[in-house]
Amino acid sequence: MNIVVLVKQVPDTAAERTLTGTDHTLDRENSDLVLDEINERAAEEALTLKEENDAEVTVVSMGPDSALDAIRKVLAMGADRGIHVCDDRLRGADVVTTAKVLAAAVGTVTDVDLVLAGDAATDGQASAVPAMVAELLGLPQLTHVRELALDAGRVRAERETDSGEATLGAPLPALVSVTEKINEPRYPSFKGIMAAKKKPVATVGLDDLFPDADHAAFLVTRTRVVEAVPRPARAAGTVVTDDGSAARRLFDHLLAQKLL
Amino acid sequence: MPDVLVLVEHDGARVHKSTYELLTAARRLGDPVAVLVGAPGTAARLRESLARYGATRVYAAESTEAGEFVGSPAVDALYLAVRTVDPVAVLVSATTDGKEVAGRLAARLDTGLLTDAVDLDSSGTVTQIVFGGAYTTRSEVTHGIPVIALRPGSFDPEEHPGDAVEHALAVPPVDPAVSARVTARRAALAGDRPALTEASVVVSGGRGVAGADGFKVVEELADALRGAVGASRAAVDAGYYPHQYQVGQTGKSVSPQLYIALGISGAIQHLAGMQTSKTIVAVNKDPEAPVFGVADYGVVGDLFSVAPQLTREVAARRGGS
């Protein structure tokens, strides 16, 4: 069985994130970069399934040189091999290009049974790339999954969104995106970290993934940011200490603000 | 006037308010044309409501299997509608399902996608708020028919009554080899409450609520205000409330008219998901809680005393009005 897990390196949400002044893309040089935490859980799920199904796990990431750190972390957790899509032309890639590139990278792995991803990355939060990759690969998509089981060539998943919960079923191969509630990711062991250094990572560029593409027509982004303005920080407003009358005063305030 | 496609979100009997917002937004770009996916008979039931908010036509993809698959029937219907009417843009609500449908459609059309837009001008340029409220950006699609997912609550629905002619959209059956089938469904815990991302009032509880039972206080205030219930990550991690109601960086981003944070300290994770709310109210025992730094109105006090009193005041007003 072959499992591919898609991961992304993102700026640490605990730190300040800024956009560059020139092209409004993420200022990576001034960010702490980490393996996205929901993606890390997708990796954990892939490794759990590897243990149960004797699977080979390939970790795929698109990003600059630093993204190799995210791949190495998943290899240290126990994945078998990596594919690093690294190409200067992908700087500022939009979600459609990202999905196309990831789909093409998954396509280089033979006989894929399952593609796993996080249901959102904590930077862009478009939350659409996994479904788009499935669309491009012609796979059923089971997204926002908090529980997953493989059985007899089929996948069953519990989906959880604010519109309710559903049980989904599909034949393999399929794509599954997981929520952050699916599991607790393992820590790489020292042995795992040492072993990860010897595991194969293929570095591929656009020419490898799209050998027949007409480069003039290959669009890295179909959208353009025309303006980016930092928003002023919210200022603290009125603070009152409750002496028994705070609820009444809050009610009057909300009424005066026409919020009730 | 050029056509603008609008994907209808509905429950079979009623059109969701977010769709009226899309129809209103669509009129800035051209004539709104509704695309509806549902069981046979749905379009006949919903056509008048859609026409009242400006839909000039309704393209209906009706089938018995419409509800059996996630996303695919809507993607297929929109794709066929794009091919049929050649619109200047496609508008979808930026809900969980809507964002995926928009993404898949953009991938299939190889066109530009803009998600979580909070505003839209007549040239198709959208406004987005990114990085948890750190930046306001304006973006445009440079290639293909723009596919735009609008954040619910960003537009006030405006009536624009007219006639809407119904057209059938003959979408081929969904291929079960490439689409996940829904084998069971359970309604959201929220019951009759509005969806978290669409509610104009959100009342959220944090670790200070001190347990799953304590969330009754949060729910009662939310119900009195006809709002949605949210939870901080700390409350979700502690098992007080289900994950799908989590507001924050790894949960939902919300932007209601009124956000009430009960017993929430205001970790950066949480603030990122709610600080674009129009008005923020915080109740917390700890006067040093970071949430007071972003709250328009803060109460230093016990939420178990303040929230029920506020619930009673609101209920009394509702009862008397």
Short mmCIF file of C-alpha atoms in Angstrom, two decimals, chain A:
data_model
loop_
_atom_site.label_atom_id
_atom_site.label_comp_id
_atom_site.label_asym_id
_atom_site.label_seq_id
_atom_site.Cartn_x
_atom_site.Cartn_y
_atom_site.Cartn_z
CA MET A 1 0.00 0.00 0.00
CA ASN A 2 1.23 3.48 -0.89
CA ILE A 3 0.30 6.54 1.14
CA VAL A 4 1.26 10.07 0.20
CA VAL A 5 1.04 12.83 2.79
CA LEU A 6 1.03 16.48 1.76
CA VAL A 7 2.65 18.88 4.20
CA LYS A 8 3.37 22.58 4.26
CA GLN A 9 5.86 24.70 6.09
CA VAL A 10 4.18 27.78 7.53
CA PRO A 11 5.12 30.76 9.67
CA ASP A 12 4.64 30.03 13.35
CA THR A 13 1.24 31.43 14.34
CA ALA A 14 2.67 32.35 17.72
CA ALA A 15 4.96 34.87 16.02
CA GLU A 16 4.22 38.02 14.03
CA ARG A 17 3.69 37.46 10.31
CA THR A 18 4.42 40.15 7.73
CA LEU A 19 4.04 40.62 3.99
CA THR A 20 6.89 41.91 1.83
CA GLY A 21 6.53 45.48 0.62
CA THR A 22 7.38 44.56 -2.96
CA ASP A 23 4.96 41.86 -4.06
CA HIS A 24 2.78 41.33 -0.99
CA THR A 25 3.95 37.75 -0.52
CA LEU A 26 4.82 36.30 2.84
CA ASP A 27 8.05 37.71 4.26
CA ARG A 28 9.72 34.34 4.95
CA GLU A 29 13.03 35.81 6.02
CA ASN A 30 11.37 37.51 8.96
CA SER A 31 9.23 34.54 10.01
CA ASP A 32 9.80 31.50 12.20
CA LEU A 33 8.96 28.59 9.92
CA VAL A 34 7.47 25.36 11.26
CA LEU A 35 5.72 22.23 9.98
CA ASP A 36 2.03 23.19 9.93
CA GLU A 37 0.39 21.62 12.96
CA ILE A 38 -2.67 20.20 11.20
CA ASN A 39 -0.44 18.74 8.47
CA GLU A 40 1.62 17.15 11.22
CA ARG A 41 -1.49 15.25 12.29
CA ALA A 42 -2.05 14.13 8.69
CA ALA A 43 1.50 12.75 8.82
CA GLU A 44 0.76 11.01 12.12
CA GLU A 45 -2.33 9.39 10.58
CA ALA A 46 -0.26 8.21 7.61
CA LEU A 47 2.25 6.61 9.98
CA THR A 48 -0.47 4.94 12.04
CA LEU A 49 -1.92 3.48 8.83
CA LYS A 50 1.58 2.44 7.74
CA GLU A 51 1.92 0.40 10.92
CA GLU A 52 -1.49 -1.23 10.43
CA ASN A 53 -1.24 -1.84 6.70
CA ASP A 54 2.44 -2.28 5.99
CA ALA A 55 2.37 0.82 3.81
CA GLU A 56 5.09 2.94 2.28
CA VAL A 57 4.69 6.61 3.19
CA THR A 58 5.91 9.36 0.88
CA VAL A 59 5.89 12.94 2.18
CA VAL A 60 5.43 15.70 -0.37
CA SER A 61 6.00 19.40 0.19
CA MET A 62 6.14 22.38 -2.10
CA GLY A 63 8.24 25.30 -0.93
CA PRO A 64 11.65 26.95 -0.94
CA ASP A 65 14.83 25.29 0.39
CA SER A 66 13.64 25.63 3.99
CA ALA A 67 10.66 23.33 3.29
CA LEU A 68 13.14 20.47 3.42
CA ASP A 69 13.07 20.88 7.21
CA ALA A 70 9.36 20.07 7.23
CA ILE A 71 9.98 16.99 5.07
CA ARG A 72 12.85 15.83 7.32
CA LYS A 73 10.64 16.15 10.37
CA VAL A 74 8.04 13.79 8.86
CA LEU A 75 10.81 11.41 7.80
CA ALA A 76 12.09 11.51 11.39
CA MET A 77 8.57 10.63 12.57
CA GLY A 78 8.78 7.53 10.35
CA ALA A 79 7.90 8.30 6.73
CA ASP A 80 9.96 6.45 4.12
CA ARG A 81 10.81 8.99 1.47
CA GLY A 82 10.26 12.57 0.45
CA ILE A 83 9.52 14.66 -2.61
CA HIS A 84 10.47 18.32 -2.36
CA VAL A 85 8.98 20.52 -5.06
CA CYS A 86 11.33 23.47 -5.15
CA ASP A 87 11.37 25.99 -7.98
CA ASP A 88 11.98 29.74 -7.84
CA ARG A 89 9.16 30.22 -10.34
CA LEU A 90 6.68 28.98 -7.73
CA ARG A 91 7.24 31.96 -5.45
CA GLY A 92 3.84 33.48 -4.73
CA ALA A 93 1.99 30.53 -6.30
CA ASP A 94 -1.79 30.72 -5.88
CA VAL A 95 -4.01 27.89 -4.65
CA VAL A 96 -4.79 26.61 -8.15
CA THR A 97 -1.11 26.32 -9.07
CA THR A 98 -0.34 24.85 -5.66
CA ALA A 99 -3.00 22.19 -6.20
CA LYS A 100 -1.76 21.48 -9.74
CA VAL A 101 1.84 21.11 -8.61
CA LEU A 102 0.92 18.89 -5.65
CA ALA A 103 -1.31 16.76 -7.87
CA ALA A 104 1.53 16.35 -10.36
CA ALA A 105 3.95 15.43 -7.56
CA VAL A 106 1.51 12.81 -6.23
CA GLY A 107 1.27 11.56 -9.81
CA THR A 108 4.98 10.68 -9.78
CA VAL A 109 4.36 8.09 -7.04
CA THR A 110 3.21 4.81 -8.51
CA ASP A 111 0.04 3.04 -7.36
CA VAL A 112 -1.06 5.54 -4.74
CA ASP A 113 -3.85 4.21 -2.52
CA LEU A 114 -4.37 7.14 -0.21
CA VAL A 115 -3.43 10.82 -0.18
CA LEU A 116 -3.55 12.49 3.24
CA ALA A 117 -3.48 16.21 4.01
CA GLY A 118 -4.46 18.65 6.74
CA ASP A 119 -7.85 20.26 6.21
CA ALA A 120 -6.34 23.73 6.40
CA ALA A 121 -2.93 25.28 6.71
CA THR A 122 -2.69 27.92 9.39
CA ASP A 123 -1.33 30.59 7.04
CA GLY A 124 -3.56 30.89 3.97
CA GLN A 125 -6.60 29.15 5.46
CA ALA A 126 -8.19 28.76 2.03
CA SER A 127 -9.01 25.23 3.18
CA ALA A 128 -9.61 24.20 -0.42
CA VAL A 129 -6.30 22.75 -1.67
CA PRO A 130 -6.93 19.11 -0.62
CA ALA A 131 -10.28 18.99 -2.43
CA MET A 132 -8.66 20.65 -5.45
CA VAL A 133 -5.85 18.08 -5.55
CA ALA A 134 -8.48 15.32 -5.45
CA GLU A 135 -10.40 17.05 -8.22
CA LEU A 136 -7.29 17.23 -10.41
CA LEU A 137 -6.34 13.61 -9.69
CA GLY A 138 -9.88 12.34 -10.14
CA LEU A 139 -10.03 10.97 -6.59
CA PRO A 140 -12.97 10.97 -4.19
CA GLN A 141 -12.37 13.58 -1.50
CA LEU A 142 -13.19 12.96 2.14
CA THR A 143 -12.44 16.25 3.85
CA HIS A 144 -12.57 17.55 7.46
CA VAL A 145 -12.18 14.05 8.84
CA ARG A 146 -11.77 13.28 12.53
CA GLU A 147 -11.79 9.50 12.24
CA LEU A 148 -10.63 7.24 9.47
CA ALA A 149 -10.63 3.52 8.70
CA LEU A 150 -9.46 1.48 5.72
CA ASP A 151 -11.09 -1.82 4.94
CA ALA A 152 -11.17 -4.05 1.86
CA GLY A 153 -10.14 -1.37 -0.60
CA ARG A 154 -12.48 1.23 0.82
CA VAL A 155 -12.13 4.19 3.15
CA ARG A 156 -14.71 5.16 5.73
CA ALA A 157 -14.45 8.51 7.45
CA GLU A 158 -16.26 10.63 10.00
CA ARG A 159 -16.58 14.18 8.70
CA GLU A 160 -17.15 17.05 11.08
CA THR A 161 -18.05 20.58 10.03
CA ASP A 162 -20.24 23.31 11.50
CA SER A 163 -23.08 22.17 9.28
CA GLY A 164 -23.11 18.80 11.02
CA GLU A 165 -21.46 15.42 11.06
CA ALA A 166 -21.52 12.80 8.35
CA THR A 167 -20.12 9.37 7.67
CA LEU A 168 -18.49 9.13 4.25
CA GLY A 169 -17.45 6.14 2.23
CA ALA A 170 -15.41 5.83 -0.95
CA PRO A 171 -13.33 3.31 -2.87
CA LEU A 172 -9.54 3.62 -2.82
CA PRO A 173 -7.62 5.41 -4.14
CA ALA A 174 -8.96 8.45 -2.31
CA LEU A 175 -7.88 11.69 -0.71
CA VAL A 176 -8.55 12.39 2.97
CA SER A 177 -8.02 15.69 4.77
CA VAL A 178 -7.97 15.57 8.55
CA THR A 179 -8.90 18.05 11.27
CA GLU A 180 -6.58 18.81 14.15
CA LYS A 181 -8.71 16.54 16.35
CA ILE A 182 -7.80 13.29 14.61
CA ASN A 183 -4.81 12.34 16.75
CA GLU A 184 -1.82 13.52 18.76
CA PRO A 185 1.31 13.54 16.62
CA ARG A 186 4.30 11.55 17.88
CA TYR A 187 7.64 13.15 18.62
CA PRO A 188 10.51 12.02 16.40
CA SER A 189 12.91 9.84 18.38
CA PHE A 190 16.67 10.44 18.31
CA LYS A 191 16.99 7.27 16.27
CA GLY A 192 14.31 8.55 13.91
CA ILE A 193 16.09 11.87 13.48
CA MET A 194 19.36 10.10 12.66
CA ALA A 195 17.63 7.68 10.25
CA ALA A 196 15.83 10.56 8.49
CA LYS A 197 19.15 11.95 7.31
CA LYS A 198 19.70 8.85 5.20
CA LYS A 199 16.19 8.62 3.75
CA PRO A 200 15.81 9.59 0.09
CA VAL A 201 14.36 13.00 -0.79
CA ALA A 202 13.84 13.76 -4.47
CA THR A 203 14.02 17.44 -5.32
CA VAL A 204 11.90 18.25 -8.34
CA GLY A 205 11.10 21.45 -10.24
CA LEU A 206 8.41 22.53 -12.67
CA ASP A 207 10.33 21.10 -15.63
CA ASP A 208 10.33 17.66 -13.98
CA LEU A 209 6.64 17.75 -13.12
CA PHE A 210 5.40 19.31 -16.34
CA PRO A 211 7.91 18.20 -18.99
CA ASP A 212 5.56 18.92 -21.85
CA ALA A 213 4.19 22.20 -20.55
CA ASP A 214 4.34 25.32 -22.60
CA HIS A 215 6.12 27.54 -20.11
CA ALA A 216 4.79 30.76 -21.53
CA ALA A 217 1.34 29.46 -20.76
CA PHE A 218 2.15 28.01 -17.34
CA LEU A 219 0.65 30.46 -14.92
CA VAL A 220 2.06 30.54 -11.44
CA THR A 221 -0.79 32.68 -10.24
CA ARG A 222 -4.15 33.59 -11.68
CA THR A 223 -4.73 36.27 -9.07
CA ARG A 224 -2.90 39.42 -8.05
CA VAL A 225 -2.80 41.35 -4.80
CA VAL A 226 -3.16 45.00 -5.80
CA GLU A 227 -2.91 46.46 -2.32
CA ALA A 228 -1.98 45.28 1.19
CA VAL A 229 -2.49 47.59 4.13
CA PRO A 230 -1.61 46.64 7.72
CA ARG A 231 -4.71 46.93 9.88
CA PRO A 232 -4.48 49.10 12.95
CA ALA A 233 -4.38 47.04 16.12
CA ARG A 234 -7.67 47.07 18.02
CA ALA A 235 -7.67 49.51 20.88
CA ALA A 236 -8.91 48.46 24.29
CA GLY A 237 -12.30 49.99 25.11
CA THR A 238 -14.17 50.44 28.34
CA VAL A 239 -13.35 48.01 31.14
CA VAL A 240 -15.61 47.85 34.18
CA THR A 241 -15.28 45.73 37.30
CA ASP A 242 -18.42 43.85 38.26
CA ASP A 243 -20.02 45.08 41.47
CA GLY A 244 -23.30 43.33 40.70
CA SER A 245 -24.44 45.94 38.17
CA ALA A 246 -22.08 45.11 35.29
CA ALA A 247 -24.59 42.95 33.42
CA ARG A 248 -27.19 45.73 33.53
CA ARG A 249 -24.62 48.30 32.34
CA LEU A 250 -23.41 45.95 29.59
CA PHE A 251 -27.03 45.46 28.50
CA ASP A 252 -27.55 49.25 28.35
CA HIS A 253 -24.32 49.62 26.38
CA LEU A 254 -25.36 46.97 23.84
CA LEU A 255 -28.78 48.61 23.55
CA ALA A 256 -27.22 52.03 22.97
CA GLN A 257 -24.96 50.52 20.30
CA LYS A 258 -28.07 49.02 18.63
CA LEU A 259 -26.62 45.55 19.06
CA LEU A 260 -29.77 44.12 20.63
#
